[in-house]
Structures are given as C-alpha cells and as structure tokens.
Coordinates of C-alpha atoms in Angstrom, one line a residue:
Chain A
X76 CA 17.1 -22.9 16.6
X77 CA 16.2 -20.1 18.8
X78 CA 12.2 -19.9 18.7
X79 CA 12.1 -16.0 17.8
X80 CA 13.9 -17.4 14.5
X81 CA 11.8 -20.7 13.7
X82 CA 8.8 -18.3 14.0
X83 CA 9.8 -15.7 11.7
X84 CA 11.4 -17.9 8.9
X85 CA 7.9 -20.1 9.3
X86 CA 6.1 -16.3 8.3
X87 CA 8.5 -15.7 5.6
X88 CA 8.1 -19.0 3.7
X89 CA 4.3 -18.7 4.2
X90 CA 3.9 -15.2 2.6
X91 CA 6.7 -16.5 0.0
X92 CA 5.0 -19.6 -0.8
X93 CA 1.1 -18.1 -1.6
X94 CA 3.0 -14.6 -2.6
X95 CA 4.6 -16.2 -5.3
X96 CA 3.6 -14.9 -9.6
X97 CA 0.1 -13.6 -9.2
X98 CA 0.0 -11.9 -6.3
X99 CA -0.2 -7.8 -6.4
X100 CA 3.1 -6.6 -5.3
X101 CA 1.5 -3.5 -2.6
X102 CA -0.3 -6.2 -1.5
X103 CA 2.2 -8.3 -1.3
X104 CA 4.5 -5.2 0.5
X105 CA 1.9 -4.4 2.9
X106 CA 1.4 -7.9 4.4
X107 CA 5.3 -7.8 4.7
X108 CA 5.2 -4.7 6.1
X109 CA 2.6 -6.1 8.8
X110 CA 4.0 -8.9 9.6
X111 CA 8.0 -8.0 9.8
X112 CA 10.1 -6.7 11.6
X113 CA 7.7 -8.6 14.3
X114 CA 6.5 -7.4 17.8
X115 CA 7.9 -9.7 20.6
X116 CA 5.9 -12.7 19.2
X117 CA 4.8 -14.1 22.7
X118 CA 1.9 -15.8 20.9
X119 CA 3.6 -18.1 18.8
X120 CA 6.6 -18.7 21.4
X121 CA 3.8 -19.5 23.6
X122 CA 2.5 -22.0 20.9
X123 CA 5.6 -23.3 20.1
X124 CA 6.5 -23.6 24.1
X125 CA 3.4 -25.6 24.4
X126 CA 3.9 -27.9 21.3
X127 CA 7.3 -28.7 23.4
X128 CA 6.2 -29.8 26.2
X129 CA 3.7 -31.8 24.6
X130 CA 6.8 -33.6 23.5
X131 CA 6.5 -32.1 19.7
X132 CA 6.3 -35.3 17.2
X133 CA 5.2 -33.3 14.1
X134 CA 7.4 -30.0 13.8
X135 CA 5.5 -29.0 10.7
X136 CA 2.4 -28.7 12.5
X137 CA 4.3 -26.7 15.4
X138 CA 5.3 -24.2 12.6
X139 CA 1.9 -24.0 11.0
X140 CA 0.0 -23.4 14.7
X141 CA 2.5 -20.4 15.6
X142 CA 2.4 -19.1 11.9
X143 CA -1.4 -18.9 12.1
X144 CA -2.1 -17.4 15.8
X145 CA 0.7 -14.4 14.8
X146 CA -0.9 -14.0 11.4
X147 CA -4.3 -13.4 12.8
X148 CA -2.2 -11.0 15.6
X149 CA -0.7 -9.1 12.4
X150 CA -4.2 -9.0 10.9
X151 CA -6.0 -7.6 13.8
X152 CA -3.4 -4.6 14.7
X153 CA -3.2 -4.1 10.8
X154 CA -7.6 -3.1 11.1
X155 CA -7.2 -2.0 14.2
X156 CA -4.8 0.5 13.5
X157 CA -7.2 1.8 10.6
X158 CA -8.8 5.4 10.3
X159 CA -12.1 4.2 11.7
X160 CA -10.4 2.6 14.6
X161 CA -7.6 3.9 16.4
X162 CA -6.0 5.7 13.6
X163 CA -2.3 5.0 14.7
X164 CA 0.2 6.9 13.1
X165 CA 2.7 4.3 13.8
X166 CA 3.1 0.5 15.0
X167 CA 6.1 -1.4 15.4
X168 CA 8.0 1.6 15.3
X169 CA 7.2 2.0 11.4
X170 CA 4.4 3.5 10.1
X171 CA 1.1 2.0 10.0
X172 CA 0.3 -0.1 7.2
X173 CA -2.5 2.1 6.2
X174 CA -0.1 5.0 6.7
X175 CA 2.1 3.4 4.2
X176 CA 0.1 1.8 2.0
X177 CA -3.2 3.4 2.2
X178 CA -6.5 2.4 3.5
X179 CA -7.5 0.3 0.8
X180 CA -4.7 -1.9 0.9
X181 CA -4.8 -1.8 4.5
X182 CA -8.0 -3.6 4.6
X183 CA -7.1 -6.1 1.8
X184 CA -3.6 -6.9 3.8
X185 CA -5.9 -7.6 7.0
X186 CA -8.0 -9.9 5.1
X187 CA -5.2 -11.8 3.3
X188 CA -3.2 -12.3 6.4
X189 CA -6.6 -13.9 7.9
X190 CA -6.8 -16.1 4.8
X191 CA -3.2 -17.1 5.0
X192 CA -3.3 -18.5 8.2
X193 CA -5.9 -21.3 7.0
X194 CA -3.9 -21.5 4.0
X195 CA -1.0 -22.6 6.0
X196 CA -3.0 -24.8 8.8
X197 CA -5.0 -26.7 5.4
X198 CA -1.7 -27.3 3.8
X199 CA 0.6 -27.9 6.2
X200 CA -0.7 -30.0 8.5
X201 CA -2.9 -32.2 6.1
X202 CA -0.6 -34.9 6.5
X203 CA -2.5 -35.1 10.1
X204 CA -6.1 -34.0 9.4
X205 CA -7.3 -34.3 12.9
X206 CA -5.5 -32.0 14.5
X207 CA -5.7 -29.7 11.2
X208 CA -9.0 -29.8 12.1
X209 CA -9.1 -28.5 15.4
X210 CA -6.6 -26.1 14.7
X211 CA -8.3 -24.4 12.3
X212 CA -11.4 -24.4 15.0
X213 CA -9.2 -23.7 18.1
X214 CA -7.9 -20.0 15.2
X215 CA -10.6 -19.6 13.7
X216 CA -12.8 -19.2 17.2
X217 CA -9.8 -16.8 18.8
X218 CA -10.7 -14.6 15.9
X219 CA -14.4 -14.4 15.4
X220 CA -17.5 -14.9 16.8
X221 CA -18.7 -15.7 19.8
X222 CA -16.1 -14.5 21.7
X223 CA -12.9 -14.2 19.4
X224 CA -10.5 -10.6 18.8
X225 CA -13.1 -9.2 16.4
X226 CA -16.0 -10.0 19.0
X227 CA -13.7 -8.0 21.6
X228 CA -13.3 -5.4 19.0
X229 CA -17.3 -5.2 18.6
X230 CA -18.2 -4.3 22.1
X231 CA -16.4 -1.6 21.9
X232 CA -19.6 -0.4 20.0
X233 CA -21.8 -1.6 22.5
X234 CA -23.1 1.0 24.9
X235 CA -22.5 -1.6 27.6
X236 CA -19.0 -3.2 28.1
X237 CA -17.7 -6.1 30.7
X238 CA -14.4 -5.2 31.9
X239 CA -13.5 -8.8 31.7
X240 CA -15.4 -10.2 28.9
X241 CA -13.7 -7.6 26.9
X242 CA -10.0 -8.2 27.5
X243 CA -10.7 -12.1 27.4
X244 CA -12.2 -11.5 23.7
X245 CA -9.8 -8.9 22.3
X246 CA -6.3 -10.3 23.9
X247 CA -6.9 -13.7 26.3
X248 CA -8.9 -15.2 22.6
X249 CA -5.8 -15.3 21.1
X250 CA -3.3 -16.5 24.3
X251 CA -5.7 -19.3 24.5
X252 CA -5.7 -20.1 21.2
X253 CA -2.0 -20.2 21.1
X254 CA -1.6 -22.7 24.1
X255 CA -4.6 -24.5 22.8
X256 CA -3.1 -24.7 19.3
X257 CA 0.8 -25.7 20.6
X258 CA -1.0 -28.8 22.6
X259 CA -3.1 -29.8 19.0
X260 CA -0.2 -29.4 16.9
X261 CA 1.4 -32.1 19.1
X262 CA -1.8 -34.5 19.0
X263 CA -2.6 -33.3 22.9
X264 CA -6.2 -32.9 23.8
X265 CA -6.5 -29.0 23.8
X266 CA -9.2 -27.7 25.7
X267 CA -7.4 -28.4 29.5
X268 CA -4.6 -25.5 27.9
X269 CA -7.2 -22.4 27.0
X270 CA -7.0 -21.5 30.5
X271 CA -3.4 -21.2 30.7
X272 CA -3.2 -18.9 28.0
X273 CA -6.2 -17.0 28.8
X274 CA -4.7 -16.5 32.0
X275 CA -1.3 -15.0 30.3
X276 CA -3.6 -13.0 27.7
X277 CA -5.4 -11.2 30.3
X278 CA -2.1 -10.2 32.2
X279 CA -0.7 -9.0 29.2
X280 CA -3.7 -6.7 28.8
X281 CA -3.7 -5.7 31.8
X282 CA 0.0 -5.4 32.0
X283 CA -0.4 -3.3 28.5
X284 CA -3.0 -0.9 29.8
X285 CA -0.1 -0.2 33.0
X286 CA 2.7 0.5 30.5
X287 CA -0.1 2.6 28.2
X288 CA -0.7 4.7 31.9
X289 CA 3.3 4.7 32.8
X290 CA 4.8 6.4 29.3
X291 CA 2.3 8.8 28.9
X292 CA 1.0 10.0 32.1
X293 CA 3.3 12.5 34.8
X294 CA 0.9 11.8 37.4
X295 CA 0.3 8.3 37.5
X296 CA -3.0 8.5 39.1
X297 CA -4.3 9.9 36.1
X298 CA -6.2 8.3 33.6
X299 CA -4.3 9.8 29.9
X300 CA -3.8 6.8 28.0
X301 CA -5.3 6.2 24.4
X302 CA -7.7 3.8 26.0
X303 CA -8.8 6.3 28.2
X304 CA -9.5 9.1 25.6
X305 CA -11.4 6.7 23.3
X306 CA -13.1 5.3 26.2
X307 CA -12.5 2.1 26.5
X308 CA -12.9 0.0 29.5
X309 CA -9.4 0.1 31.1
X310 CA -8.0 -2.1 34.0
X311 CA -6.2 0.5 36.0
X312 CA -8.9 3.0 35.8
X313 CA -11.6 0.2 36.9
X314 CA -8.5 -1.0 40.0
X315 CA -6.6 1.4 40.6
X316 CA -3.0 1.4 39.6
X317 CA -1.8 -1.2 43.3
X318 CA -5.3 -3.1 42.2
X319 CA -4.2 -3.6 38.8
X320 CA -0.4 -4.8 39.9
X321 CA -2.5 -7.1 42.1
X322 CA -4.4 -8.2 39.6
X323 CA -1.4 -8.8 36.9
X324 CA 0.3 -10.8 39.5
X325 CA -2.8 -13.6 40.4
X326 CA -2.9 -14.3 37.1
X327 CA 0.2 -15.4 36.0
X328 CA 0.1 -17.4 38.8
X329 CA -3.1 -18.9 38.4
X330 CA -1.5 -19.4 34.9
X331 CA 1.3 -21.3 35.7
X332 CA -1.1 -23.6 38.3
X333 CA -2.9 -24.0 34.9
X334 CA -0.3 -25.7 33.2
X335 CA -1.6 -29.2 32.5
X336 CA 0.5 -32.7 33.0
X337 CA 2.6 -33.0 30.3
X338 CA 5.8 -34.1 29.9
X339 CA 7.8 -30.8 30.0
X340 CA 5.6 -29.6 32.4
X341 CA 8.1 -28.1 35.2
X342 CA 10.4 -25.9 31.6
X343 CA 6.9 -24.5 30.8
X344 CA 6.1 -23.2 34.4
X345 CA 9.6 -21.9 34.6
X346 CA 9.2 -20.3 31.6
X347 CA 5.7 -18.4 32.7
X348 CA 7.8 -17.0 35.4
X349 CA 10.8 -15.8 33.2
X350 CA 8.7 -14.1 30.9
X351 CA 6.1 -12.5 33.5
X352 CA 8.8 -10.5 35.2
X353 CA 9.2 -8.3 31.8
X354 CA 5.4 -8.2 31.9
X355 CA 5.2 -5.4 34.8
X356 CA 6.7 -1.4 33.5
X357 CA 9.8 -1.0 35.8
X358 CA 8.0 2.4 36.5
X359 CA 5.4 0.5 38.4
X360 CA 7.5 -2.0 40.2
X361 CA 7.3 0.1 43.4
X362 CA 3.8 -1.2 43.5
X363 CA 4.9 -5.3 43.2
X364 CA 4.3 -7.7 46.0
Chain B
X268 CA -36.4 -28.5 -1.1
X269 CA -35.8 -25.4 -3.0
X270 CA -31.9 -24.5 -2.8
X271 CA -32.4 -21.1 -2.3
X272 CA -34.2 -22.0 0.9
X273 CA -32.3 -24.8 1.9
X274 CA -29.1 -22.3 1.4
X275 CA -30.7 -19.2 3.5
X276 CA -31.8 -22.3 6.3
X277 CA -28.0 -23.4 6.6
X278 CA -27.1 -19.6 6.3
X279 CA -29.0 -18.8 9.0
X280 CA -28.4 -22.2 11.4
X281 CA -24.5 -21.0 10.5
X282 CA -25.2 -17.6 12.4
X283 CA -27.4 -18.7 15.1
X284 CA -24.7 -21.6 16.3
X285 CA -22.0 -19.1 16.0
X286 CA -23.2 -15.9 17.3
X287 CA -24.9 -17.3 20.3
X288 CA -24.6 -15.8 23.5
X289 CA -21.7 -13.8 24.0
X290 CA -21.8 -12.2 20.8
X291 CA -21.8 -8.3 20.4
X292 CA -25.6 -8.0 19.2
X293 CA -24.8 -4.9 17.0
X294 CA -22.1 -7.0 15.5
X295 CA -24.3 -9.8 14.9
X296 CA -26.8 -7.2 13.4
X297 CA -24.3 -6.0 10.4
X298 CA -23.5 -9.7 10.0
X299 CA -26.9 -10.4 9.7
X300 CA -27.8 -7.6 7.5
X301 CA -25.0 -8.5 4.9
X302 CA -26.2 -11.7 4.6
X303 CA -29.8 -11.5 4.2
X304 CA -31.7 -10.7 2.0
X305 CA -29.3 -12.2 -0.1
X306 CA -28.6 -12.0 -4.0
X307 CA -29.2 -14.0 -6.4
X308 CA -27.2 -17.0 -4.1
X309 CA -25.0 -17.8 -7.4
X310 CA -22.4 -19.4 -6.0
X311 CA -23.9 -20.9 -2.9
X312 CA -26.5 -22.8 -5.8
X313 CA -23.8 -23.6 -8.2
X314 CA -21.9 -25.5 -5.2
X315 CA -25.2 -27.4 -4.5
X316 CA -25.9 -27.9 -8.4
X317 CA -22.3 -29.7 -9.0
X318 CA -22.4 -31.9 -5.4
X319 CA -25.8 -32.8 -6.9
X320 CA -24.5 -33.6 -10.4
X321 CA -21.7 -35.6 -8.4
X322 CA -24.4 -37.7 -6.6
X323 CA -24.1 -35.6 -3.6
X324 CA -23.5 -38.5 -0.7
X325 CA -22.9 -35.9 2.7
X326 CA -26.0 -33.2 2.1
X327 CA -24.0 -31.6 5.6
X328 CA -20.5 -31.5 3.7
X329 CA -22.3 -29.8 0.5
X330 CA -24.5 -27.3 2.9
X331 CA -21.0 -25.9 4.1
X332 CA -19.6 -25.6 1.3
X333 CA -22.3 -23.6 -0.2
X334 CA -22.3 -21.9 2.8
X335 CA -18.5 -20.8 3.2
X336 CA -18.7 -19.7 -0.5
X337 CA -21.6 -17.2 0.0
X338 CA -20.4 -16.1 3.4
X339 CA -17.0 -15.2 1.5
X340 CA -19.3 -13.1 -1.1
X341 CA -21.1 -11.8 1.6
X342 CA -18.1 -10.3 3.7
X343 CA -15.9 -9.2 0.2
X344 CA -19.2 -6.9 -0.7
X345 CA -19.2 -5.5 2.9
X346 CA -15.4 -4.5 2.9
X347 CA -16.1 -3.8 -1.1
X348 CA -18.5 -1.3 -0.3
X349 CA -16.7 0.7 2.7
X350 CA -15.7 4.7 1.8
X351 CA -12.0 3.6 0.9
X352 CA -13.4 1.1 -1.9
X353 CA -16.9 2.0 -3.8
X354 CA -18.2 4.1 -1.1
X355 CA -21.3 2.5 -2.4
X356 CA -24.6 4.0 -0.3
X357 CA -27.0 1.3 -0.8
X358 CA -26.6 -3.0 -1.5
X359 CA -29.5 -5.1 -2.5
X360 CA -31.8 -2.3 -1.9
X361 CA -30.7 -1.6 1.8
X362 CA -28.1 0.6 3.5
X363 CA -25.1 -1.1 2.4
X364 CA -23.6 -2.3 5.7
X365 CA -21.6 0.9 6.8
X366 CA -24.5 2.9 6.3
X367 CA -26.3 1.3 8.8
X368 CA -24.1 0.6 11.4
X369 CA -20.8 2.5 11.0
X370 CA -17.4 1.7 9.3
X371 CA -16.0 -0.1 12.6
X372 CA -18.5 -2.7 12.4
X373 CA -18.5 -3.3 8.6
X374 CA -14.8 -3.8 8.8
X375 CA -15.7 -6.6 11.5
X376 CA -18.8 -8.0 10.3
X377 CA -16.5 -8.6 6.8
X378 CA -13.6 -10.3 9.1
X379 CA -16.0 -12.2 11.0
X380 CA -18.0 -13.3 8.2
X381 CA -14.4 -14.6 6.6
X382 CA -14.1 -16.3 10.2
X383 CA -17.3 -18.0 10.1
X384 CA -16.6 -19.7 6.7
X385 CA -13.8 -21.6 8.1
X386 CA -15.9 -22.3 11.4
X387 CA -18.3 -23.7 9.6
X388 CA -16.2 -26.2 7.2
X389 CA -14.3 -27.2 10.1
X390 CA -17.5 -28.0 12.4
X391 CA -19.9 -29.8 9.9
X392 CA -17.4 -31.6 7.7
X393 CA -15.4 -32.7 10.6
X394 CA -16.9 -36.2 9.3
X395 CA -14.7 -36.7 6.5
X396 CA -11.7 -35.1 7.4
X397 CA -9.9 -34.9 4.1
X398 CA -12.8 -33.5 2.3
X399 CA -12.6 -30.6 4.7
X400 CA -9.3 -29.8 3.9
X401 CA -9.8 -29.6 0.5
X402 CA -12.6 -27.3 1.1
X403 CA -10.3 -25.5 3.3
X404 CA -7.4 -24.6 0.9
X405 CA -10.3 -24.7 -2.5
X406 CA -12.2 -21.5 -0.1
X407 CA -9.3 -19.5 1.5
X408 CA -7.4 -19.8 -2.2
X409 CA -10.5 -18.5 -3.9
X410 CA -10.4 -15.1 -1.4
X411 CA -6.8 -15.3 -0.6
X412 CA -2.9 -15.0 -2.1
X413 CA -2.1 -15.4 -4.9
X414 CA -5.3 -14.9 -7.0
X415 CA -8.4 -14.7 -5.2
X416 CA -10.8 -12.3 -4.2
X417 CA -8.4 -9.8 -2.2
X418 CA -5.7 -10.2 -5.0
X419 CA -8.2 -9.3 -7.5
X420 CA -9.2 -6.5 -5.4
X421 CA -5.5 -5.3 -4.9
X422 CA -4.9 -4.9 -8.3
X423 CA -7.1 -1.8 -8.4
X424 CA -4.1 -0.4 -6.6
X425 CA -1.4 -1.0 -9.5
X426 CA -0.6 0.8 -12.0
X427 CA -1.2 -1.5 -14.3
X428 CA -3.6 -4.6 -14.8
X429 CA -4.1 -7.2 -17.0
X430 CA -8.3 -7.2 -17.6
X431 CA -8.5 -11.0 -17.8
X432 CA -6.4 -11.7 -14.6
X433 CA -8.4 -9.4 -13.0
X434 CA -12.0 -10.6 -13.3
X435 CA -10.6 -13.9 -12.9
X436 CA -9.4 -12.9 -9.2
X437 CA -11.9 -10.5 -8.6
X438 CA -15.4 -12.7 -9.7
X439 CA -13.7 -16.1 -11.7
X440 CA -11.7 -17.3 -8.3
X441 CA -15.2 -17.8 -6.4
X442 CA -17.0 -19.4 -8.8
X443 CA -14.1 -21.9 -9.6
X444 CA -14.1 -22.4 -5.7
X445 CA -18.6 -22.6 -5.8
X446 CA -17.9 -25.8 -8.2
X447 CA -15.0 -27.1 -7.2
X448 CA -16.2 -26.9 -3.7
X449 CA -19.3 -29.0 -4.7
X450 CA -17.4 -31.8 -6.2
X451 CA -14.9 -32.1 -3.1
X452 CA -17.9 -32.1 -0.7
X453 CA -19.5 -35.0 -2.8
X454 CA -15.8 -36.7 -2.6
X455 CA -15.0 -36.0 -6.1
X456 CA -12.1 -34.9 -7.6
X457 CA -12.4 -31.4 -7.9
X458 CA -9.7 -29.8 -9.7
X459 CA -10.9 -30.2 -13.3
X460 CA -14.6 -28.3 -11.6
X461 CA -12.4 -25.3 -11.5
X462 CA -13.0 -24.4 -15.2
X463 CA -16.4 -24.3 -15.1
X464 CA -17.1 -22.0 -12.6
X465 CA -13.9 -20.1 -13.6
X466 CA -15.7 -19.4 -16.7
X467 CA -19.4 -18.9 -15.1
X468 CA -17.6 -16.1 -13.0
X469 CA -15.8 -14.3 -16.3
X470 CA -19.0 -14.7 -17.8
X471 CA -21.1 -12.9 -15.0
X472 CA -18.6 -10.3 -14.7
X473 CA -18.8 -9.5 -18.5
X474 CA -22.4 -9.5 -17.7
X475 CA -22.2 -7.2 -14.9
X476 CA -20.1 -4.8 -16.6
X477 CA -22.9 -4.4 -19.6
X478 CA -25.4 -4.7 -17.2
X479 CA -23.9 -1.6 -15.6
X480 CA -23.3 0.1 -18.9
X481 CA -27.1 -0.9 -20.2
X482 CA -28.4 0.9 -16.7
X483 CA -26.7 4.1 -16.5
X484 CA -25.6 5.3 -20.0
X485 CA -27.7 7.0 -22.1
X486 CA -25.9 6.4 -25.1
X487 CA -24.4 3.2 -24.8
X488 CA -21.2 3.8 -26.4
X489 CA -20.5 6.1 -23.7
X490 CA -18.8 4.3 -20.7
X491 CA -20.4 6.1 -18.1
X492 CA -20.5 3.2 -15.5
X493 CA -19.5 3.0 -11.8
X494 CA -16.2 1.3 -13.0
X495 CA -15.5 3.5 -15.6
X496 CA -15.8 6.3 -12.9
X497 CA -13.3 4.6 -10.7
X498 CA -11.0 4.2 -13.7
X499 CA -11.2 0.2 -13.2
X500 CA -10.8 -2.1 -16.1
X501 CA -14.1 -3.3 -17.9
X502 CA -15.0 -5.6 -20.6
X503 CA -17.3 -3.5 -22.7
X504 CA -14.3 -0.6 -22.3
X505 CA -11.8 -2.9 -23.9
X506 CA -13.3 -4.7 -26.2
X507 CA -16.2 -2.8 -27.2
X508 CA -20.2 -3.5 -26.7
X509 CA -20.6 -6.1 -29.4
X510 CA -17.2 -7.7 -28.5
X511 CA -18.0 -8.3 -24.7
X512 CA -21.7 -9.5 -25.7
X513 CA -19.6 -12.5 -27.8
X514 CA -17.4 -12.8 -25.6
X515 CA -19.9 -13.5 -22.8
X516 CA -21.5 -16.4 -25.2
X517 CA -18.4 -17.6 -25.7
X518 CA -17.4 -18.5 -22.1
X519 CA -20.7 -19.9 -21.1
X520 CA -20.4 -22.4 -23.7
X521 CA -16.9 -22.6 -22.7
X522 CA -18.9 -23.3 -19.1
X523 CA -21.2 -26.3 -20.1
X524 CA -18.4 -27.6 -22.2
X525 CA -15.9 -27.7 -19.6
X526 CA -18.2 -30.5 -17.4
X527 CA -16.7 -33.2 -16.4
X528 CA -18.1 -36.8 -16.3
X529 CA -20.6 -37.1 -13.4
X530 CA -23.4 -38.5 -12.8
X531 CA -25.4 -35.4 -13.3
X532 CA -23.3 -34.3 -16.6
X533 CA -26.4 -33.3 -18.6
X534 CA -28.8 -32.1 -16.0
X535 CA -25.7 -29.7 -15.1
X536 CA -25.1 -28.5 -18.9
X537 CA -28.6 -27.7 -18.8
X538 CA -29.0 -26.2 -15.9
X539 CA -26.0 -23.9 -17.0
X540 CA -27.8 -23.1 -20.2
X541 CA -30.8 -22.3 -18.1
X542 CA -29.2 -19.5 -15.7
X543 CA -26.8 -18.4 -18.6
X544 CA -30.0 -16.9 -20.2
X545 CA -30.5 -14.2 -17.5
X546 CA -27.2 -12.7 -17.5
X547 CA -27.4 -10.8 -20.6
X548 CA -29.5 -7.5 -19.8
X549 CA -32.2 -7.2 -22.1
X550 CA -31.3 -3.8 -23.6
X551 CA -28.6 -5.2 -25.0
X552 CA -30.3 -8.7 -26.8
X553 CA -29.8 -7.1 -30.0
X554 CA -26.6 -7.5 -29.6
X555 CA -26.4 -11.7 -29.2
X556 CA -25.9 -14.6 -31.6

C-alpha cells in the first residue's frame, strides 16, 4: 500500500474508533477538518520509513507511531493558527479550523487531537508494552516540555530567542520524534535515530522559512515573510538567503550520515535524498551547490 | 504524610524534572501558576484514597496517577477560563492564567500541562508496564473522545444537550478516571471504580451549580448564575432547588454504595461520607434530608 494511504486510513479509523456515539459532532467535524485533506505528511512517512528499515515486525505499532506524531502535527497548526497566534485565515488550502468552526472548538479540536494520539499509542500497541512505553515518551517529549513544539512555541514569548534552539523545539522536536518513534515501533533502540530526524526537521524549517521569503517577496533580499512581520527568529534573515541554501544543504546530509545500521539502511539514505531535492523553492535553486 | 502535601510534593518533583533547563521560564511560570496554589486537590486525593483502600503496593505508580489526574484539571481550567470560553478574570483567588501572562501562553501552559500527564505515567510507572497503560487509556479517555472532559466541553457548542451526559463529560469523566486510576495503580481491576467517582463528580457538579446559585442570587429561585448567563445547562435550572439538593444526596449514596470489595471498603465509604458533607453550601441546608 502506498505509505501516503496507510497513513491516512490509520487517521481515519482512529478518529472513527474514539468518535464513535458520544462524541459532539462540531467536535467531531473540526478534528476532521484538521486532520484531512492532510499536508504532505513527511512525519509519519518518515516514521513509517524508519519502522521499515528496522525490518517492521509489528505493523500495528508502525500505524499507531505515524498516527500519533501527525496528530500532535494537526494539533499544533490547529492552536497555532488561533487568533492569539498567527491568526491564519487559511491552512491547507481550507479555512482554518477556528475560521470554520470557531475559537472555542478550535481549542477543544487541538486538545482532543493531543489526547487521541495516546489513545491510539495505549491501545494499539498494548500488545507490546515496552515499546508503548517509549513511544508515548519519545510523543509526548516532541510535544511538551523541555524542549517539545509547544516549548518552541513559548520562546516566542521570551524576549530572548536562540535561532537554533527554536527551530529544533518547534519543527526538528517532532522529525526526531518521528524517526525515534518508527525505530521503537519496530522494537529498535531509539535514541541513535533523534538525530536523523532532527537533522531533516531543521532543514525543513529552514527550507520553509526560504519558500515563506520566495512567494511573498519581489526582492528576495528582503525580509516580508509572516515570520518576519511577527518577529520571529528567521533563518534567511539571520544567513542570508546563499547562507541559508548552505545551511539546508549540510543538513540533510549530515542527516543521511545519521542514518544508523539497520537493515534497510542504504532505501532510507536514498530516500533522504529523493525527498530533499523537493525541500529547496525552484525559485531559489540558482543559489544550490 | 498528609495527601495534600504528598500530592503538591509529587506535583512539584513532576514540574521541576520536566521543565528543567531548556524550558521557556515564562512558560514554566503560567504552568506553575495554574497548578499552585491548587483547589481543593479532589481528584488527585480520591486517586490516593482508592490505591489506599486497594492496599496501595507501588506508592510511585499511585503518585502519578494522582498526579496526571490533577494536572488534567489543572490545564482544562486554564483553556476553560480563556476569553473564547468563561473569560473568567480571576481562579482560586489569582489572575486566572491569561490574565497574568497572556492568551499565547495559557493556550500552551494548558497543552503542556496535558503533555506532562502522560510524561509523567510513562516515566514513573515504567515499572509495571501494564499498569501504565491502563492509566494511559483510563486518563486520556477521561479528557478525550468520546466522553471526556473536551467532549463535555464541546457540547456547549450544540444546539442541544442532554444535562446528565453533560456533567458526566464535563466533571463525572475525571472523577471516574481519579478512582479508577487509583485501583489500576494498586494493580486492581479498575473498571467497576468507575461508578464511584462517576457519581462523586455528578454530585460535585450538582454542588457546584447550587453553590453558584447560593452565591450570586439574591433570591434563590432566580437563576442568576455564571451558567445561567452563558445559557449552559444546570441542575438547579432543570430540576429546581429542592430537586437538585436530593438529587445531590442521592448520588453520594449512590457513591459509597457503588465500592467495590477492597481492602479498605469501609474506611473508603467513610471517607466518602466525610467529604460529601462539604459539598452542600450552607445556605442551602434547609434544603437536605
């Protein structure tokens, strides 16, 4: 099955399973509406990709680990989207949830999609309790404190921000989750994998903030991005647009040098490469080595 | 030692190990301030009372669950009280947590609070691993799809609501998880638990809703409450001041009757007797059995 399609029927049986008789049906519509149609879902292919190479012996647990790291992805954009936030009009394409549904049940959709993850990790992978047990660890620490997505989110209410610390809480948390999480669902020891995601995370970001600069500036030497009018610590401002590039590059191939021994260890590398050439805005690929 | 201070030491061990260095001190602030002072610890005591009553044999395995089921309280009463919900200006005699430090951080110190529950359970009952799954699926059902907290909380946004399904997500669904959560950590089978705290929580919410009545209305048959305001449903609305005074007695006896066999039984039904006692506001004695 292809991996885009394992991941989203996983989602849909979770939200139909606890969604069932009870639940309140705009609740109900606006977790559906966070979680489908999905973005590109890199973090649970990336879990998935992992569980693979591990040489996956428990495809349950495989389902649960991707379901949980792209809930808790759904979950964040869904508050981070809100009024007090960024205030997005629209995500996905669609309106935002809280656009849709209002604020209220914008903040009770984030909070249930956080819930659901565990939900899924307790019950599906109880048959193995071990590795249910670090993989509610390995979510539950890309997602809060010390340095989790909501961590990220909090120093941008700190008068004093590190460029790095930052993107490796609000976006690398999560990347290293999902590696660390693929290798757990497989009964791998995990920690060796944080630094492969990490390393894919923070390209992304940085790779994000490049494609934020490209579509909305004429002069790409100026700064007009939503990151830069809220603020926020930004790679290409702090590097330069050729630093940034630079930067992007090094780390997905520090990533790929990451990839522990495994037994699918030469697909996975391959695979970092495919998918890091879509990483970089063909508008910027003037400034590629 | 006393279980209040036993629960506010683990509260606090819970805090300091998780939001060590790296943390976002302003975020860690807001946590901090929604989780101490505390209440009345209900829930968190009731979780220690029923481990207790079940000859409590892993004191770590019942601190975490007393812990996760206040932290949950905690973080619903920080997203409960932000401008899209109660607006609410003050919380146990402080700034409620908005107040003090903004609606960005009280969206994340609720999130992160949720976060820390699971943290918790997963770290200090990694021991015994299939009691910390049950206290896994008992606490993210009790805040979760279909009929916890959030579900309780999203049925203020339907048209329609059923009063008893209601309270039962919005206050019963934590209290059923507070004693089922006390019997699991002690290894006991904790499903038929749920009753008794499922009452206790209908009870305290009947409670709640006179004591809200008692506080604010001059004339008492005038439902001038801070749920009546909102339009929410309420017990002394529907079924009258004398009617939700009986019905209160009815489901703490309900409570002490529901026990099951333990080693604690009677110590437990008295204890329940004991704390039932308080929740009747005293304006309103002239209205009981």
């Amino acid at each position: 099955m292809d991996p885009r399609e394992r991941i989203d029927q996983a989602l849909e049986a979770a939200l139909v399973r606890q969604g069932d008789a009870g639940t309140p049906p705009r609740l109900m519509a606006a977790m559906r509406h966070a979680v489908f149609p999905g973005g590109g879902r890199m973090r649970p292919r990336l879990a998935l990709a992992v569980a693979a190479a591990c040489g996956e012996d428990l495809p349950a647990a495989s389902d649960a680990a991707a379901v949980a790291v792209e809930l808790m992805h759904c979950a964040s954009l869904v508050h981070d989207d809100l009024p007090c936030f960024d205030d997005a009009e629209t995500r996905r394409g669609q309106p935002a949830v809280h656009r849709a549904f209002g604020e209220p049940l914008a903040v009770l959709a984030g909070d249930a999609l956080i819930l659901l993850a565990f939900q899924v990790l307790a019950r599906d992978v109880a048959v193995a309790p071990d590795r249910m047990g670090r993989l509610i660890t390995i979510t539950a620490d890309a997602v809060g404190l010390p340095s989790g997505i909501i961590a990220g989110q909090g120093w941008e209410s700190e008068p004093e921000v590190d460029l790095s610390q930052y993107h490796q809480a609000k976006t690398g948390a999560l990347f290293a989750a999902a590696t660390m999480a693929g290798a757990a669902a497989a009964g791998h020891p995990h920690a060796a994998w944080g630094a492969v995601g990490a390393r894919l995370g923070e390209a992304y970001q940085v790779a994000d903030d490049l494609r934020d600069l490209a579509a909305k500036a004429e002069d790409l030497g100026k700064p007009v991005g939503r990151d830069a009018e809220l603020g926020r610590p930004n790679a290409p401002e702090a590097l330069g647009i050729p630093g940034a590039v630079k930067r992007l590059e090094g780390l997905l191939a520090a990533a790929a040098e990451a990839v522990p021994a495994c037994p699918g260890e030469e697909m996975l590398k391959g695979l970092i490469k495919t998918e890091a050439s879509r990483f970089l805005p063909k508008e910027l690929a003037r400034y590629a080595a």
